[in-house]
Coordinates of C-alpha atoms and ligand atoms in Angstrom, one line a residue:
M871 CA 167.4 243.6 -35.3
L872 CA 166.9 245.9 -39.0
S873 CA 166.3 243.8 -41.9
D874 CA 167.1 245.8 -45.8
N875 CA 163.3 244.6 -46.9
P876 CA 160.1 245.8 -45.1
V877 CA 158.8 243.2 -43.8
T878 CA 154.8 242.0 -45.4
L879 CA 153.6 239.2 -43.0
I880 CA 154.5 239.1 -39.4
I881 CA 152.9 236.3 -37.6
N882 CA 153.3 236.8 -34.1
N883 CA 152.7 235.2 -30.3
I884 CA 153.8 232.1 -31.1
G885 CA 153.9 229.8 -27.6
Q886 CA 156.1 227.7 -29.3
L887 CA 158.3 228.7 -32.6
L888 CA 159.9 225.6 -34.4
T889 CA 162.8 226.5 -36.0
M890 CA 164.4 223.5 -36.6
D891 CA 167.2 225.2 -36.6
G892 CA 170.7 223.2 -35.9
P893 CA 172.6 220.7 -38.1
V894 CA 171.7 219.3 -41.1
P895 CA 171.2 216.2 -41.5
R896 CA 170.2 215.9 -38.2
V897 CA 170.5 211.9 -36.6
S898 CA 170.6 210.6 -33.1
A899 CA 169.5 213.0 -30.5
S900 CA 170.6 216.2 -32.5
M901 CA 166.8 214.8 -34.0
R902 CA 165.8 216.2 -30.5
E903 CA 166.9 219.8 -31.5
L904 CA 163.9 221.5 -32.2
G905 CA 165.5 225.2 -31.8
M906 CA 162.7 226.0 -30.4
I907 CA 162.0 229.9 -29.3
R908 CA 159.3 230.5 -26.9
N909 CA 156.7 233.9 -27.0
G910 CA 158.4 233.8 -30.4
A911 CA 157.3 236.1 -33.5
L912 CA 158.7 235.9 -37.2
A913 CA 158.9 238.3 -40.2
I914 CA 158.6 237.6 -43.7
A915 CA 159.4 240.1 -46.7
D916 CA 157.5 238.7 -49.8
D917 CA 158.6 234.9 -50.3
T918 CA 161.3 235.1 -47.8
I919 CA 161.8 234.7 -43.8
V920 CA 164.0 237.8 -42.4
W921 CA 164.3 237.4 -38.8
T922 CA 162.9 235.4 -35.6
G923 CA 163.7 235.8 -32.1
E924 CA 161.5 236.6 -29.0
R925 CA 158.3 238.5 -29.9
S926 CA 159.8 241.4 -27.3
K927 CA 162.6 241.9 -29.7
L928 CA 160.5 242.2 -33.4
K929 CA 161.8 246.1 -34.4
L930 CA 161.9 245.8 -37.7
A931 CA 160.9 248.4 -41.0
L932 CA 157.4 246.9 -41.8
A933 CA 155.5 247.2 -45.1
P934 CA 153.0 249.4 -45.4
D935 CA 150.7 247.6 -45.8
C936 CA 152.3 244.8 -43.5
I937 CA 149.5 242.0 -42.6
E938 CA 150.6 240.5 -38.7
V939 CA 148.5 237.5 -37.5
D940 CA 148.5 237.1 -34.3
A941 CA 149.3 233.2 -33.7
E942 CA 147.5 233.8 -29.9
G943 CA 150.1 231.3 -28.4
K944 CA 149.9 228.0 -30.5
V945 CA 153.2 226.3 -31.9
V946 CA 154.5 227.2 -36.0
T947 CA 156.6 224.6 -37.2
P948 CA 158.0 224.6 -41.1
G949 CA 155.4 223.7 -43.1
L950 CA 155.7 219.8 -43.2
I951 CA 157.6 217.9 -46.3
D952 CA 156.4 214.7 -47.1
P953 CA 159.3 213.1 -49.0
H954 CA 157.7 209.6 -50.5
T955 CA 154.2 209.6 -52.7
H956 CA 152.5 208.4 -55.9
P957 CA 150.0 211.0 -56.2
V958 CA 148.7 210.7 -59.6
F959 CA 146.2 207.9 -60.0
S960 CA 142.7 207.5 -61.6
A961 CA 140.6 204.8 -59.2
T962 CA 141.2 204.2 -56.1
R963 CA 141.4 200.1 -54.6
E964 CA 139.1 199.3 -51.5
D965 CA 138.7 196.1 -52.6
E966 CA 141.9 195.5 -52.7
F967 CA 142.1 196.8 -48.5
E968 CA 139.1 194.9 -47.9
M969 CA 140.8 191.7 -49.6
R970 CA 143.5 192.6 -47.6
L971 CA 141.2 192.2 -44.0
Q972 CA 140.1 189.2 -44.8
G973 CA 143.7 187.4 -45.0
K974 CA 145.3 188.1 -48.3
S975 CA 148.8 189.7 -48.8
Y976 CA 149.5 192.5 -50.8
M977 CA 151.7 190.3 -52.7
E978 CA 149.3 187.7 -53.4
I979 CA 146.2 190.6 -54.7
A980 CA 149.5 191.9 -57.1
Q981 CA 150.5 188.3 -58.7
A982 CA 146.9 187.7 -59.3
G983 CA 146.7 191.0 -61.5
G984 CA 145.7 193.1 -59.3
G985 CA 148.6 196.5 -57.2
I986 CA 150.2 198.3 -59.2
R987 CA 149.3 197.0 -62.5
R988 CA 145.7 197.2 -62.0
S989 CA 146.3 201.3 -61.3
V990 CA 148.7 201.0 -64.7
R991 CA 145.9 199.5 -67.0
D992 CA 143.8 202.0 -65.7
L993 CA 146.6 205.1 -65.8
R994 CA 146.6 204.4 -69.1
S995 CA 142.9 204.8 -70.1
T996 CA 142.5 208.0 -68.5
P997 CA 142.8 211.4 -69.7
E998 CA 145.2 213.9 -68.3
A999 CA 143.2 215.8 -67.6
I1000 CA 141.3 213.8 -65.4
L1001 CA 144.3 212.6 -63.9
Y1002 CA 145.2 216.2 -63.0
Q1003 CA 142.1 217.1 -61.9
K1004 CA 141.6 213.9 -58.9
A1005 CA 145.4 214.7 -58.2
M1006 CA 144.6 218.2 -57.6
R1007 CA 142.3 217.3 -55.0
R1008 CA 144.9 214.9 -53.2
L1009 CA 147.4 218.4 -53.0
D1010 CA 144.6 220.6 -51.5
R1011 CA 144.3 217.6 -48.9
F1012 CA 148.0 217.9 -48.3
V1013 CA 148.3 221.1 -47.7
E1014 CA 145.2 221.0 -45.2
H1015 CA 147.5 218.6 -43.4
G1016 CA 150.0 221.3 -43.3
V1017 CA 152.1 220.1 -45.7
T1018 CA 154.2 222.5 -48.1
T1019 CA 156.4 220.0 -50.0
I1020 CA 155.9 216.8 -52.0
E1021 CA 158.5 214.0 -53.7
A1022 CA 155.5 212.9 -56.6
K1023 CA 156.6 209.2 -58.7
S1024 CA 155.2 208.3 -61.7
G1025 CA 155.3 204.4 -62.0
Y1026 CA 151.9 203.6 -63.2
G1027 CA 152.6 203.9 -66.2
L1028 CA 155.5 201.6 -67.9
S1029 CA 155.5 202.3 -70.9
T1030 CA 158.0 205.2 -72.1
G1031 CA 154.5 207.4 -73.5
S1032 CA 152.6 207.2 -70.0
E1033 CA 155.3 207.4 -67.9
L1034 CA 156.0 210.9 -69.5
K1035 CA 152.6 210.8 -69.7
Q1036 CA 152.3 210.4 -65.8
L1037 CA 155.2 213.5 -65.4
E1038 CA 153.6 215.9 -67.2
V1039 CA 150.8 216.2 -65.3
I1040 CA 153.2 215.8 -62.0
R1041 CA 155.2 219.3 -64.1
D1042 CA 151.9 221.2 -64.5
L1043 CA 150.6 220.4 -60.9
H1044 CA 153.5 222.0 -59.4
R1045 CA 153.1 224.9 -61.8
D1046 CA 149.3 225.1 -61.1
H1047 CA 149.8 224.6 -57.1
V1048 CA 150.9 226.4 -54.4
I1049 CA 151.8 222.9 -52.9
D1050 CA 156.1 222.0 -54.2
L1051 CA 156.5 219.2 -56.3
V1052 CA 159.8 217.3 -56.7
P1053 CA 159.5 214.9 -59.7
T1054 CA 160.8 211.3 -59.7
F1055 CA 160.5 208.0 -62.7
M1056 CA 159.8 205.1 -61.3
G1057 CA 159.2 203.2 -64.9
A1058 CA 161.0 200.1 -62.7
H1059 CA 157.6 200.1 -60.0
E1060 CA 156.6 196.8 -61.4
F1061 CA 156.6 194.8 -64.1
P1062 CA 153.8 195.6 -67.0
D1063 CA 151.4 192.8 -68.2
E1064 CA 153.1 192.6 -71.8
Y1065 CA 156.0 192.1 -69.9
R1066 CA 155.4 189.9 -67.5
D1067 CA 157.1 186.9 -69.1
K1068 CA 160.3 189.1 -71.0
R1069 CA 161.4 190.2 -67.7
E1070 CA 165.1 190.9 -69.4
K1071 CA 163.5 192.7 -72.2
Y1072 CA 161.4 195.3 -69.8
V1073 CA 164.1 196.2 -68.4
E1074 CA 166.6 196.5 -71.2
L1075 CA 163.8 198.8 -72.5
I1076 CA 164.2 201.4 -69.0
I1077 CA 167.8 201.3 -69.6
N1078 CA 167.3 202.1 -73.2
E1079 CA 164.3 204.1 -74.1
M1080 CA 162.4 205.4 -71.3
L1081 CA 165.4 206.7 -69.1
P1082 CA 167.1 208.4 -72.2
A1083 CA 163.8 210.1 -72.7
V1084 CA 163.3 211.0 -70.0
A1085 CA 166.2 212.1 -68.6
Q1086 CA 165.8 214.3 -71.6
S1087 CA 162.5 215.7 -71.2
G1088 CA 163.8 217.2 -68.2
L1089 CA 160.9 215.9 -66.1
A1090 CA 162.7 214.1 -63.3
A1091 CA 165.0 214.6 -60.5
F1092 CA 164.8 211.4 -59.0
S1093 CA 165.3 207.8 -60.2
D1094 CA 163.0 205.6 -58.4
I1095 CA 162.7 201.1 -58.2
F1096 CA 160.7 198.7 -56.7
C1097 CA 164.0 196.7 -55.3
E1098 CA 162.0 193.6 -53.7
K1099 CA 161.5 189.7 -53.8
G1100 CA 159.5 189.2 -57.1
V1101 CA 159.8 192.6 -58.6
F1102 CA 163.5 193.8 -59.5
D1103 CA 166.2 192.1 -58.3
L1104 CA 169.3 193.7 -56.6
D1105 CA 171.3 192.7 -60.0
Q1106 CA 168.5 194.9 -62.2
S1107 CA 167.6 197.4 -59.7
Y1108 CA 172.0 197.8 -59.9
R1109 CA 172.0 198.2 -63.6
I1110 CA 169.2 199.8 -64.2
Q1111 CA 169.9 202.9 -61.5
D1112 CA 173.7 202.5 -62.5
A1113 CA 172.1 203.5 -66.1
A1114 CA 169.9 206.5 -64.4
R1115 CA 172.9 208.5 -62.4
G1116 CA 174.7 207.7 -65.8
Y1117 CA 171.6 210.3 -67.1
G1118 CA 171.7 212.2 -64.0
M1119 CA 168.8 211.6 -62.1
K1120 CA 169.7 211.2 -58.6
L1121 CA 168.3 207.9 -56.2
K1122 CA 165.9 206.3 -54.1
F1123 CA 164.6 202.8 -53.4
H1124 CA 161.9 201.2 -52.7
A1125 CA 163.6 198.6 -50.6
D1126 CA 163.2 195.8 -47.8
E1127 CA 159.2 196.7 -47.6
L1128 CA 157.6 192.9 -47.2
V1129 CA 160.9 191.3 -47.1
S1130 CA 164.7 191.3 -45.7
F1131 CA 166.4 191.2 -49.8
G1132 CA 169.4 193.4 -49.3
G1133 CA 168.0 196.8 -50.7
A1134 CA 169.3 199.4 -48.0
E1135 CA 172.9 198.1 -48.5
L1136 CA 172.4 198.6 -52.2
A1137 CA 171.0 202.0 -52.2
A1138 CA 173.5 202.9 -49.4
S1139 CA 176.3 201.2 -51.8
M1140 CA 175.2 203.6 -54.9
S1141 CA 175.4 206.7 -52.2
A1142 CA 171.1 206.7 -53.4
V1143 CA 169.4 210.1 -51.5
S1144 CA 167.0 208.1 -50.1
A1145 CA 165.8 204.4 -49.0
D1146 CA 162.6 204.6 -48.1
H1147 CA 160.0 201.6 -46.2
L1148 CA 162.6 199.2 -44.6
V1149 CA 160.2 197.4 -42.4
Y1150 CA 162.5 194.4 -43.0
I1151 CA 166.2 195.7 -43.0
S1152 CA 168.9 193.7 -42.0
D1153 CA 171.8 194.4 -38.9
A1154 CA 174.2 194.8 -42.4
G1155 CA 171.5 197.7 -43.9
I1156 CA 171.7 199.5 -40.5
K1157 CA 175.5 199.3 -40.8
A1158 CA 175.8 200.4 -44.0
M1159 CA 173.1 203.0 -44.4
A1160 CA 175.1 204.0 -41.2
G1161 CA 177.8 204.7 -42.4
S1162 CA 176.5 206.5 -45.8
R1163 CA 174.1 209.8 -45.7
T1164 CA 171.2 207.6 -47.6
V1165 CA 168.0 209.2 -45.9
A1166 CA 166.3 205.9 -44.6
V1167 CA 162.0 207.3 -45.0
L1168 CA 160.1 205.2 -43.2
L1169 CA 156.6 204.9 -44.0
P1170 CA 154.0 203.7 -40.8
G1171 CA 150.9 204.2 -42.3
T1172 CA 152.0 201.5 -45.0
S1173 CA 153.1 198.7 -42.3
Y1174 CA 148.9 199.7 -40.6
S1175 CA 147.0 199.5 -43.8
L1176 CA 148.9 196.2 -45.1
G1177 CA 148.1 195.4 -41.7
H1178 CA 150.6 192.7 -41.5
G1179 CA 151.6 194.3 -38.1
D1180 CA 155.5 194.8 -38.8
F1181 CA 157.1 197.9 -38.3
A1182 CA 160.1 199.3 -39.5
P1183 CA 163.1 199.7 -36.8
A1184 CA 163.0 203.0 -36.1
R1185 CA 164.6 203.4 -33.0
K1186 CA 167.8 201.1 -33.8
M1187 CA 167.9 202.8 -36.4
I1188 CA 168.1 206.4 -34.7
D1189 CA 170.2 205.0 -32.4
N1190 CA 172.6 204.0 -34.5
G1191 CA 173.1 207.3 -36.9
V1192 CA 170.8 206.3 -39.9
V1193 CA 169.0 209.9 -41.2
V1194 CA 165.6 209.1 -40.3
A1195 CA 162.7 210.5 -42.2
L1196 CA 159.0 210.1 -42.4
S1197 CA 156.3 209.6 -44.9
T1198 CA 153.1 209.2 -46.0
D1199 CA 153.8 206.6 -48.9
C1200 CA 150.6 208.4 -50.6
N1201 CA 149.4 205.7 -53.4
P1202 CA 146.1 203.6 -54.0
G1203 CA 147.4 200.5 -53.1
S1204 CA 149.5 200.1 -50.1
N1205 CA 148.7 203.1 -47.9
Y1206 CA 145.9 205.9 -48.9
S1207 CA 146.6 209.1 -46.5
E1208 CA 147.6 212.6 -47.1
S1209 CA 147.6 212.6 -43.7
L1210 CA 151.6 213.9 -42.0
P1211 CA 150.4 214.2 -38.7
M1212 CA 148.3 210.8 -38.8
M1213 CA 152.3 209.0 -40.1
I1214 CA 153.6 211.3 -36.7
S1215 CA 151.5 209.6 -34.7
F1216 CA 152.0 205.8 -36.0
A1217 CA 155.7 206.9 -35.6
A1218 CA 155.2 207.6 -32.0
T1219 CA 153.1 204.5 -30.9
Q1220 CA 154.6 202.0 -33.6
L1221 CA 158.1 203.2 -34.3
R1222 CA 158.8 204.6 -30.4
M1223 CA 160.2 208.1 -32.1
T1224 CA 159.6 210.9 -30.2
A1225 CA 157.8 214.2 -30.9
A1226 CA 160.5 215.7 -31.1
E1227 CA 162.2 213.5 -33.2
A1228 CA 159.4 213.0 -35.8
F1229 CA 159.1 217.0 -36.2
C1230 CA 162.7 216.5 -37.0
A1231 CA 161.8 213.6 -40.0
V1232 CA 159.0 215.7 -41.6
T1233 CA 161.1 218.5 -42.0
V1234 CA 165.1 218.8 -42.0
N1235 CA 165.5 215.5 -42.9
A1236 CA 162.5 215.3 -45.2
A1237 CA 164.3 217.9 -47.1
C1238 CA 167.6 216.0 -46.8
A1239 CA 165.2 213.3 -48.4
I1240 CA 164.9 214.8 -51.4
D1241 CA 168.0 216.4 -52.0
L1242 CA 166.8 219.6 -50.5
G1243 CA 168.3 219.4 -47.5
G1244 CA 169.0 223.2 -45.1
Q1245 CA 167.0 225.0 -48.3
V1246 CA 163.5 223.8 -46.8
G1247 CA 161.9 222.5 -44.0
M1248 CA 163.6 225.4 -41.3
L1249 CA 162.2 228.8 -40.2
I1250 CA 165.2 230.1 -40.1
P1251 CA 166.2 233.7 -42.4
G1252 CA 167.2 233.7 -46.0
L1253 CA 164.6 230.2 -46.3
P1254 CA 161.5 229.7 -48.3
A1255 CA 158.2 231.2 -45.9
D1256 CA 157.0 228.0 -45.8
L1257 CA 155.0 227.5 -42.1
V1258 CA 152.4 226.3 -40.6
I1259 CA 150.2 227.6 -37.4
W1260 CA 149.3 224.6 -35.5
E1261 CA 145.7 224.6 -33.0
M1262 CA 148.4 223.2 -30.0
D1263 CA 150.0 225.1 -26.8
D1264 CA 152.5 222.0 -27.3
Y1265 CA 154.4 220.5 -30.0
R1266 CA 153.9 217.2 -28.2
E1267 CA 150.2 218.1 -28.6
L1268 CA 150.2 216.8 -32.0
P1269 CA 151.0 212.2 -32.0
Y1270 CA 149.3 212.5 -28.8
H1271 CA 145.8 213.8 -30.1
Y1272 CA 145.6 211.9 -33.4
G1273 CA 142.8 211.4 -36.0
V1274 CA 141.9 215.0 -35.6
N1275 CA 143.2 218.4 -38.0
L1276 CA 145.2 220.7 -35.7
V1277 CA 146.5 222.6 -39.0
S1278 CA 145.0 226.3 -38.1
A1279 CA 147.1 228.1 -41.0
V1280 CA 149.5 227.1 -43.9
I1281 CA 151.8 229.8 -45.0
K1282 CA 153.5 229.1 -48.3
R1283 CA 155.9 231.5 -49.6
G1284 CA 154.6 234.5 -47.9
Q1285 CA 151.2 233.5 -48.9
V1286 CA 148.5 232.5 -46.0
V1287 CA 146.8 229.7 -48.5
L1288 CA 145.2 227.9 -45.9
Q1289 CA 143.2 229.5 -42.8
R1290 CA 140.9 226.9 -40.8
Ligands
LIG43 O1 155.4 202.4 -52.0 N1 155.7 199.3 -53.2 C1 155.6 199.8 -53.9 N2 154.6 200.6 -53.9 C2 153.7 201.7 -53.7 C3 152.5 200.9 -53.5 C4 151.9 200.8 -55.0 C5 150.6 200.7 -54.7 O2 150.1 199.4 -54.5 O3 149.9 201.0 -55.8 C6 154.0 201.4 -51.7 O4 154.2 200.5 -51.1
LIG44 FE1 155.8 204.0 -52.8

C-alpha cells in the first residue's frame, strides 16, 4: 500500500502491535479486543500514523531522511491517556499519609483543616512560576511512564482569581510540554476556609462569578465537582453542574469515592462525560451508568494510598456494560503517583481486570473519558502518532512485572521524546 505523504519515521520489527482498532467506546467483552498485529510495523508521516500492518507488507514511499526504529520484537501500544489528574500544586502532604497509616481517615484529616484546604492555602501563596516548574517535573514523570495525554484539574484555588491562576498554569504547561493537557475547572473541589460557615454563599459564588469568569477565559473544557457526603451534596452538585453546562462546559464528577451517595446516578442523569472513583457505587448507580455513555473512571491507586482496603466493583461494572477507564488521580493527598502502569497492576490484582481490559481502559476508553473518543488512544492511519515501545515481549507482562519501569521509548506526534 502506498501513502501520499512520505514516511518520516518507521517503527519496525514489532512483536505485538496493539493498535486498539475496534469499537469506541468499548464495553464488556469488546474491552478485550486489542486489534493486535504480530510481527508488525507502523509508519508515520510527520505527526500522523499513515500505515500499520505486518512488517513483510511494508512498502511505502520514504522521505530521504526517514528514520527507522527497530522495536526488537517488543510490544508497541498507543501512548497512554490519564483522564483524571490534579498535577498543579506546590507542597506535598506525606505527613497526612503517615497520619492515615496511624488510623486517621482522609475525611477526619480534611475536617481538621488538612487535606484539600491545606493545598488551597498553599497554592494561593505560591507564585505561578513555581507551580509551573513543579508541575513540569511531574509531567516529565508521566511521560517516563508512557503517558502522552492527561486531563488536568484546577481546584486548589477555590477563589475566582486563584482558580484562574491554576488554569493559566495548565494552559502554559499544555503549550510548553510534549504531553497534551485537557483542562478541567474544579472550583467545587471543597469549601474554602472563608466559606466554611456559609456554604450556600460559596455555591452562589461558583455559579454567579467563577463559572462565568472561567467560561469567558476559555481555559476549561470540563467542569468537575466533589459530590460527596460532607462536601457538595446532590442538590448543590446538580445546580453547579447545570450552570456549567449552560456555559457550554462538559461535565465530570468525583462520585461515590468515600461513601455511597448517589453521585453516579446524578452524573449519568446529567449525561456527564465521566463519573470517577465509584468505590461505593450502588447497584442502581451501575444500572444508571450502563444505560448511559458516561465513562466510569476508576482510580485503584487512590484506594491503595488511602489504605481502606475497598476497591471499585470493576468486574460488576464491566460485566454490566459500563464503559470503564483507569487513571492515577495524581494529587498530593489521596494518591501521589504519575504511574499508570502501576494502576494497571492494581487494576489486575484488586479490580480483577485482565491486561487487555486494562489497556483498553488507559487508551480507547480513557480517550472517551475526556471526550476524545476515536481521536487518540488508537494506532490507526489518520490519528496522531502517540505511542510507546515497551521493554516486554508480551503485553500481559505489564500488570505482572510491576514496580519497575518497562517503558523503552515514547513517541509523541511523530517525535521520539523519550528513549531509555
Ligand atoms: O480525587 N476527592 C477529591 N479530590 C482528590 C483528592 C485531592 C486532595 O486530597 O488533595 C481525589 O481523591
Ligand atoms: Fe481526583
